[in-house]
Amino acid sequence: MGRGKDLNSTCSSESTTNVIDRTHQSVCPELGSKNHISSKASLWSGFFTSTFSIFEHHKESSVSEKKAFHSRHNVWATVRKVMTSGSMRRIQERILGSRRSGVYSSGGDIWLLGVCHKISQDQAPDDAVTSTGTAGYELDFSSRILMTYRKGFNAIQDSKYTSDVNWGCMLRSSQMLVAQALLFHRLGRSWRKTSQKPLDKEYVEILHLFGDSETSAFSIHNLLQAGRAYDLAAGSWVGPYAMCRSWETLVRLKRETPNLQEQQLPMAIYIVSGDEDGERGGAPVLCIDDASRHCFEFSKGQLDWSPILLLVPLVLGLEKINPRYIPSLRTTFTFPQSLGILGGKPGASTYIVGVQDENAFYLDPHDVQQVVNIDKDDLEADTSSYHCNVIRHIPLESIDPSLAIGFYCRDKDDFDNFCYRASKLADESDGAPLFTVAETHSTNSGRHGSALNDRSRLVEDDTDGVVHMPNEEAHEDDWQFL
């Protein structure tokens, strides 16, 4: 949720007022320590002292010279000079979270939705933009579709809400994840945004689906309607599990045409959880038979397999995330099928798209923008409000333990490769897997799916058809309910 920050333009070019507002809201996680708070207070104290000194100086001059008009003119000219100076821009970047401040300092590789960006420790900060690694990463990050709070849309159903400020962050985060799945499906993982017109038709059609009206298939209006069974309502916050189930319902309701390629979400959707109400203890099990059934039902029996969107809602701790899960969470971003994580700080959902060492990079839905509904045929549309150049990060250990992981598998081979990676990750989790993989349902929840051979085809263990978790009984109590 969190307090919204109104924008006069895109999030990459915010006003100083917004910057000051962010200071009070502690939006940038890296500024949360006492040292940072102290230095931030000192920073602003020095800034305002300097500014007031400017006013005082010119006040004295105006009295002595009897030229108040010219004095006021000179004052504001000086203030404008300060506000637009390099020093002020550096202050703004410090508060917002500079695109490079603390981001590239470790030199560690950055994994962004399955793509590795090499960052060299030897690069000087001023030369970072010329590096293939950092420049490529920034373009990749800014090409991800951003969904934020909007204001000024038609009232949601029978409510009086014409904005989702302060309550719609989980819905917006989930829209971002599904939008990336559509982007990967239609345009491929290598697609990057461009300022050239006309725009890609597929890209514009994707943005149209997420407009803020009932005529757009995946609007928050329709999401709330589909999620009523899971207590979704305008003005109320919702958790990751209910959000995932609401998407499942919405997608099913929107399947109006038998032509698979014309489906608004041209892929099956599978919520990987313990049971229908998400209350089974232990790690959820991805059942390959279930995935196959979802694909078959999606294609209405036309295909044995189809593209599939996997959503895995999890609770990995009580008040904070259990650190034993962090290495596995980090590794999921190396999967080519990665769609990131719905998560953030408690009560403030974000869309986490990448990791570097112990930090997670995210897109923030809490900025407030005017409603924009893009026509699906408007290839000259202004889409700047759907992208962000400001790179923000949060320590992985600070993520809310209630989250959901997303994956997109294009075909059966891609799914098999995902199962191989997921099984290997579970085997190496020291008894604390995020989820496990099984060929079929088993009454023993401690067992998980088998491995894949070198051809990335699922095969069973030669012993009893399963691969057992090492030390699973010893760590069972550490697993949290879903």
XYZ file of C-alpha atoms in Angstrom, residues 70-463:
394
model
C 15.704 43.647 -8.423
C 16.659 41.941 -5.186
C 13.722 39.504 -5.376
C 14.554 38.822 -8.980
C 18.159 38.051 -8.062
C 17.080 35.842 -5.157
C 14.976 33.572 -7.319
C 17.565 33.544 -10.057
C 20.061 32.302 -7.471
C 17.620 29.723 -6.079
C 16.907 28.447 -9.584
C 20.624 28.169 -10.177
C 21.033 26.142 -6.974
C 18.057 23.906 -7.748
C 19.332 23.098 -11.229
C 22.968 22.709 -10.294
C 24.841 19.431 -10.330
C 24.926 19.467 -6.525
C 21.149 19.641 -6.273
C 20.742 16.884 -8.811
C 23.066 14.748 -6.734
C 20.944 15.491 -3.644
C 17.830 14.469 -5.571
C 19.455 11.258 -6.735
C 20.558 10.493 -3.198
C 17.017 10.757 -1.878
C 15.332 8.962 -4.760
C 17.974 6.317 -5.091
C 20.366 7.150 -7.874
C 20.452 4.874 -10.846
C 24.000 4.010 -9.857
C 24.283 4.878 -6.163
C 25.101 1.587 -4.463
C 23.904 -0.381 -7.473
C 27.127 -1.215 -9.240
C 29.550 -0.760 -6.350
C 30.020 -4.479 -5.672
C 30.742 -5.334 -9.290
C 28.656 -8.486 -8.926
C 26.621 -9.832 -11.825
C 23.045 -8.573 -12.055
C 20.375 -11.098 -12.959
C 17.273 -9.495 -14.443
C 14.447 -11.899 -15.250
C 16.741 -14.652 -16.459
C 19.317 -12.441 -18.187
C 22.792 -11.905 -16.722
C 24.356 -8.447 -16.972
C 28.087 -8.412 -16.283
C 29.169 -5.456 -14.158
C 32.907 -4.781 -13.867
C 34.359 -3.529 -10.582
C 37.046 -1.660 -12.508
C 34.588 0.732 -14.138
C 34.616 4.318 -12.956
C 31.114 5.587 -12.075
C 31.285 8.385 -14.650
C 32.113 5.878 -17.373
C 29.470 3.355 -16.345
C 26.986 4.362 -19.031
C 29.518 3.554 -21.741
C 29.891 -0.008 -20.478
C 28.044 -2.689 -22.356
C 27.105 -4.305 -19.039
C 25.632 -1.300 -17.253
C 24.150 0.330 -20.336
C 22.582 -2.955 -21.354
C 21.199 -3.470 -17.868
C 19.677 -0.004 -17.658
C 17.988 -0.407 -21.042
C 16.703 -3.832 -20.037
C 15.361 -2.490 -16.735
C 13.679 0.538 -18.312
C 12.084 -1.718 -20.941
C 10.077 -3.574 -18.290
C 6.443 -2.458 -18.241
C 5.588 -0.299 -15.227
C 2.116 -0.114 -13.679
C 1.500 2.495 -10.978
C -1.301 4.070 -9.003
C -3.595 6.010 -11.327
C -6.150 8.713 -10.657
C -9.097 9.982 -12.659
C -10.524 6.743 -14.032
C -14.219 5.818 -14.036
C -15.556 4.652 -10.681
C -14.876 0.988 -9.919
C -18.142 -0.987 -10.044
C -20.625 0.435 -7.535
C -17.957 2.156 -5.427
C -16.909 5.802 -5.540
C -13.232 4.995 -6.103
C -11.730 6.800 -9.095
C -8.168 6.121 -7.945
C -6.326 3.190 -6.397
C -3.926 5.353 -4.374
C -2.950 3.801 -1.007
C -4.539 0.391 -1.641
C -3.882 -0.878 -5.182
C -0.157 -1.671 -5.071
C -0.578 -5.477 -5.076
C -2.929 -5.280 -8.043
C -0.460 -3.071 -9.916
C 2.464 -5.353 -9.047
C 0.558 -8.352 -10.376
C -0.330 -6.463 -13.558
C 3.377 -5.822 -14.124
C 4.230 -9.505 -13.802
C 1.504 -10.623 -16.202
C 2.438 -7.827 -18.622
C 6.037 -9.115 -18.722
C 4.727 -12.623 -19.491
C 2.783 -11.223 -22.438
C 5.785 -9.190 -23.547
C 8.026 -12.281 -23.525
C 5.378 -14.354 -25.296
C 4.651 -11.905 -28.101
C 7.926 -10.047 -28.582
C 10.556 -12.254 -26.916
C 12.899 -11.661 -23.993
C 15.297 -9.613 -26.141
C 12.736 -6.887 -26.913
C 13.707 -3.372 -25.782
C 11.667 -0.171 -25.767
C 12.426 2.492 -28.335
C 11.505 6.139 -28.876
C 10.988 5.549 -32.567
C 7.472 5.595 -34.007
C 5.433 3.770 -35.053
C 5.549 1.489 -32.020
C 5.341 -2.289 -32.170
C 1.674 -3.207 -32.555
C 1.987 -6.130 -30.138
C 3.475 -3.839 -27.500
C 0.639 -1.318 -27.809
C -1.950 -4.095 -27.667
C -0.416 -5.342 -24.408
C -0.631 -1.901 -22.797
C -4.242 -1.593 -23.960
C -5.142 -4.754 -22.041
C -4.112 -3.057 -18.777
C -5.996 0.202 -19.230
C -8.050 1.514 -16.314
C -11.567 0.788 -17.534
C -13.874 -2.201 -17.762
C -13.251 -2.366 -21.514
C -9.625 -3.348 -20.890
C -9.462 -7.055 -20.119
C -6.886 -6.898 -17.310
C -7.843 -3.596 -15.681
C -8.090 -3.330 -11.914
C -11.847 -2.963 -12.460
C -12.035 -6.479 -13.897
C -9.485 -7.915 -11.472
C -11.558 -6.766 -8.504
C -14.698 -8.221 -10.043
C -13.018 -11.572 -10.657
C -11.511 -11.643 -7.169
C -14.669 -11.177 -5.137
C -14.530 -14.800 -4.026
C -11.110 -14.030 -2.527
C -12.292 -10.854 -0.772
C -10.893 -8.421 -3.322
C -12.615 -5.073 -2.993
C -11.885 -1.484 -3.942
C -10.136 0.284 -1.093
C -8.846 -2.925 0.523
C -5.391 -4.442 0.404
C -4.945 -8.011 -0.829
C -2.246 -10.666 -0.348
C -0.271 -12.576 -3.002
C -2.259 -15.833 -2.738
C -5.643 -14.172 -3.281
C -4.096 -12.095 -6.074
C -2.861 -15.175 -7.909
C -6.224 -16.918 -7.595
C -7.994 -13.806 -8.845
C -5.864 -13.835 -11.988
C -6.744 -17.485 -12.507
C -10.440 -16.617 -12.323
C -10.139 -13.545 -14.559
C -8.246 -15.389 -17.272
C -10.838 -18.155 -17.288
C -13.646 -15.594 -17.645
C -11.906 -13.857 -20.554
C -11.485 -16.952 -22.706
C -14.085 -16.009 -25.279
C -12.598 -17.344 -28.535
C -11.591 -20.895 -29.524
C -8.603 -19.493 -31.459
C -5.670 -19.848 -29.059
C -3.610 -17.116 -30.705
C -6.451 -14.617 -30.259
C -6.786 -15.240 -26.537
C -6.120 -12.118 -24.484
C -3.775 -14.210 -22.332
C -2.620 -16.861 -24.839
C -1.284 -19.258 -22.231
C -2.486 -21.611 -19.537
C -2.205 -20.443 -15.936
C -1.295 -22.751 -13.059
C -1.267 -21.678 -9.400
C 1.284 -23.882 -7.636
C 0.132 -24.234 -4.037
C -0.668 -26.892 -1.476
C -4.412 -26.994 -1.965
C -7.369 -24.879 -3.007
C -7.357 -22.651 0.070
C -3.575 -22.347 0.313
C -3.418 -23.675 3.874
C -1.353 -26.853 3.473
C 1.918 -26.802 5.337
C 5.298 -27.447 3.762
C 6.643 -26.545 0.358
C 4.042 -26.527 -2.427
C 4.388 -29.148 -5.118
C 4.398 -28.410 -8.833
C 2.691 -31.459 -10.279
C 3.577 -32.132 -13.909
C 0.299 -33.952 -14.483
C -1.558 -30.849 -13.303
C 0.471 -28.593 -15.591
C -0.311 -30.890 -18.506
C -4.017 -30.842 -17.626
C -4.066 -27.037 -17.481
C -2.474 -26.852 -20.936
C -4.908 -29.393 -22.367
C -7.922 -27.558 -20.919
C -6.627 -24.185 -22.092
C -6.328 -25.457 -25.669
C -9.754 -27.111 -25.400
C -8.190 -30.424 -26.330
C -6.497 -29.063 -29.457
C -2.957 -29.414 -28.066
C -1.160 -31.618 -25.580
C 0.893 -28.642 -24.452
C 0.700 -24.855 -24.603
C 2.550 -21.843 -23.204
C 1.990 -21.716 -19.453
C 2.203 -19.086 -16.716
C 3.226 -20.506 -13.327
C 2.438 -18.532 -10.162
C 3.804 -19.777 -6.848
C 2.407 -17.943 -3.780
C 4.521 -18.488 -0.657
C 4.868 -17.414 2.960
C 8.528 -17.803 3.909
C 8.472 -16.640 7.499
C 6.406 -14.815 10.086
C 7.362 -11.162 10.515
C 10.462 -11.415 8.335
C 11.716 -13.793 5.702
C 13.537 -16.896 6.898
C 17.148 -16.383 5.703
C 17.383 -20.037 4.657
C 15.140 -19.249 1.674
C 17.111 -16.259 0.388
C 19.712 -18.209 -1.674
C 16.920 -20.073 -3.479
C 14.973 -16.869 -4.112
C 18.093 -15.295 -5.592
C 18.678 -18.313 -7.836
C 15.184 -18.186 -9.359
C 16.219 -15.005 -11.197
C 18.812 -17.038 -13.114
C 16.060 -19.208 -14.615
C 15.369 -18.251 -18.262
C 11.692 -18.627 -17.368
C 11.850 -16.034 -14.547
C 9.085 -13.449 -14.256
C 10.223 -12.077 -10.907
C 8.442 -11.714 -7.589
C 5.344 -10.006 -6.260
C 6.674 -8.723 -2.982
C 8.204 -5.843 -1.116
C 8.044 -4.421 2.354
C 5.116 -5.294 4.645
C 1.990 -3.538 3.378
C 3.800 -2.076 0.361
C 3.902 -4.430 -2.604
C 6.428 -3.946 -5.405
C 7.465 -5.925 -8.468
C 10.939 -7.381 -7.950
C 12.672 -7.972 -11.281
C 16.343 -8.592 -10.505
C 19.074 -9.322 -7.978
C 22.707 -8.460 -7.396
C 24.471 -10.084 -4.448
C 22.212 -9.393 -1.420
C 20.034 -6.730 -3.075
C 16.841 -6.963 -5.096
C 15.872 -4.445 -7.803
C 12.235 -3.502 -8.170
C 9.655 -1.426 -9.988
C 7.596 0.705 -7.614
C 3.830 1.016 -8.202
C 3.383 3.722 -5.550
C 3.907 6.727 -7.809
C 0.617 8.428 -8.711
C -0.056 9.202 -12.360
C -3.035 10.466 -14.311
C -5.091 7.751 -15.969
C -3.987 6.810 -19.488
C -6.023 4.487 -21.697
C -4.135 3.554 -24.842
C -6.062 2.482 -27.911
C -4.794 -0.827 -29.263
C -4.388 0.671 -32.749
C -2.596 3.849 -31.652
C 0.981 3.185 -32.734
C 1.915 6.826 -32.064
C 0.814 6.720 -28.412
C 2.819 8.270 -25.596
C 3.818 5.265 -23.475
C 6.405 7.015 -21.297
C 4.307 6.580 -18.135
C 4.634 2.804 -18.520
C 8.404 2.792 -18.069
C 10.852 3.970 -15.432
C 14.562 4.814 -15.509
C 14.990 5.108 -11.732
C 16.556 1.899 -10.431
C 15.631 1.181 -6.825
C 16.829 -1.674 -4.658
C 16.045 -3.315 -1.337
C 18.007 -5.884 0.720
C 16.680 -9.373 0.065
C 16.438 -9.947 3.814
C 13.971 -7.033 4.072
C 11.410 -8.527 1.679
C 7.985 -9.323 3.128
C 7.811 -13.124 3.667
C 4.429 -13.192 1.929
C 5.166 -13.176 -1.795
C 4.557 -14.915 -5.112
C 7.063 -16.042 -7.743
C 6.223 -16.107 -11.438
C 7.573 -18.166 -14.360
C 6.685 -18.308 -18.052
C 7.341 -21.451 -20.116
C 6.925 -21.054 -23.865
C 6.592 -24.738 -24.782
C 7.120 -28.273 -23.462
C 10.896 -28.173 -23.872
C 11.005 -24.889 -21.966
C 8.818 -26.373 -19.231
C 11.043 -29.456 -18.982
C 14.081 -27.213 -18.648
C 12.301 -25.299 -15.893
C 11.467 -28.539 -14.050
C 15.096 -29.610 -14.256
C 16.282 -26.316 -12.774
C 13.580 -26.296 -10.099
C 14.338 -29.889 -9.036
C 18.048 -29.124 -8.858
C 17.333 -26.009 -6.784
C 15.187 -28.025 -4.369
C 17.913 -30.675 -4.040
C 20.453 -27.994 -3.128
C 18.196 -26.105 -0.686
C 19.423 -27.865 2.464
C 15.930 -29.078 3.279
C 14.201 -25.722 2.769
C 12.891 -25.724 -0.817
C 10.668 -22.935 -2.078
C 8.636 -25.573 -3.900
C 9.196 -29.059 -5.259
C 8.426 -30.835 -8.521
C 6.574 -34.154 -8.847
C 5.401 -36.210 -11.792
C 2.077 -37.050 -10.114
C 0.321 -36.296 -6.845
C 1.647 -38.148 -3.810
C 0.128 -38.598 -0.382
C 3.609 -38.052 1.065
C 4.194 -34.309 0.888
C 7.824 -34.827 1.834
C 8.602 -36.277 -1.587
C 9.282 -34.248 -4.630
C 9.616 -34.694 -8.335
C 12.405 -36.424 -10.003
C 15.270 -35.158 -12.085
C 15.724 -34.586 -15.791
C 18.212 -36.368 -17.945
C 20.687 -34.651 -20.277
C 18.000 -34.184 -22.898
C 15.946 -32.192 -20.358
C 13.196 -34.811 -20.274
C 11.612 -35.755 -16.986
C 12.654 -39.218 -15.750
C 12.047 -41.062 -12.491
C 14.623 -42.132 -9.988
C 15.539 -45.815 -10.434
C 14.581 -46.637 -6.855
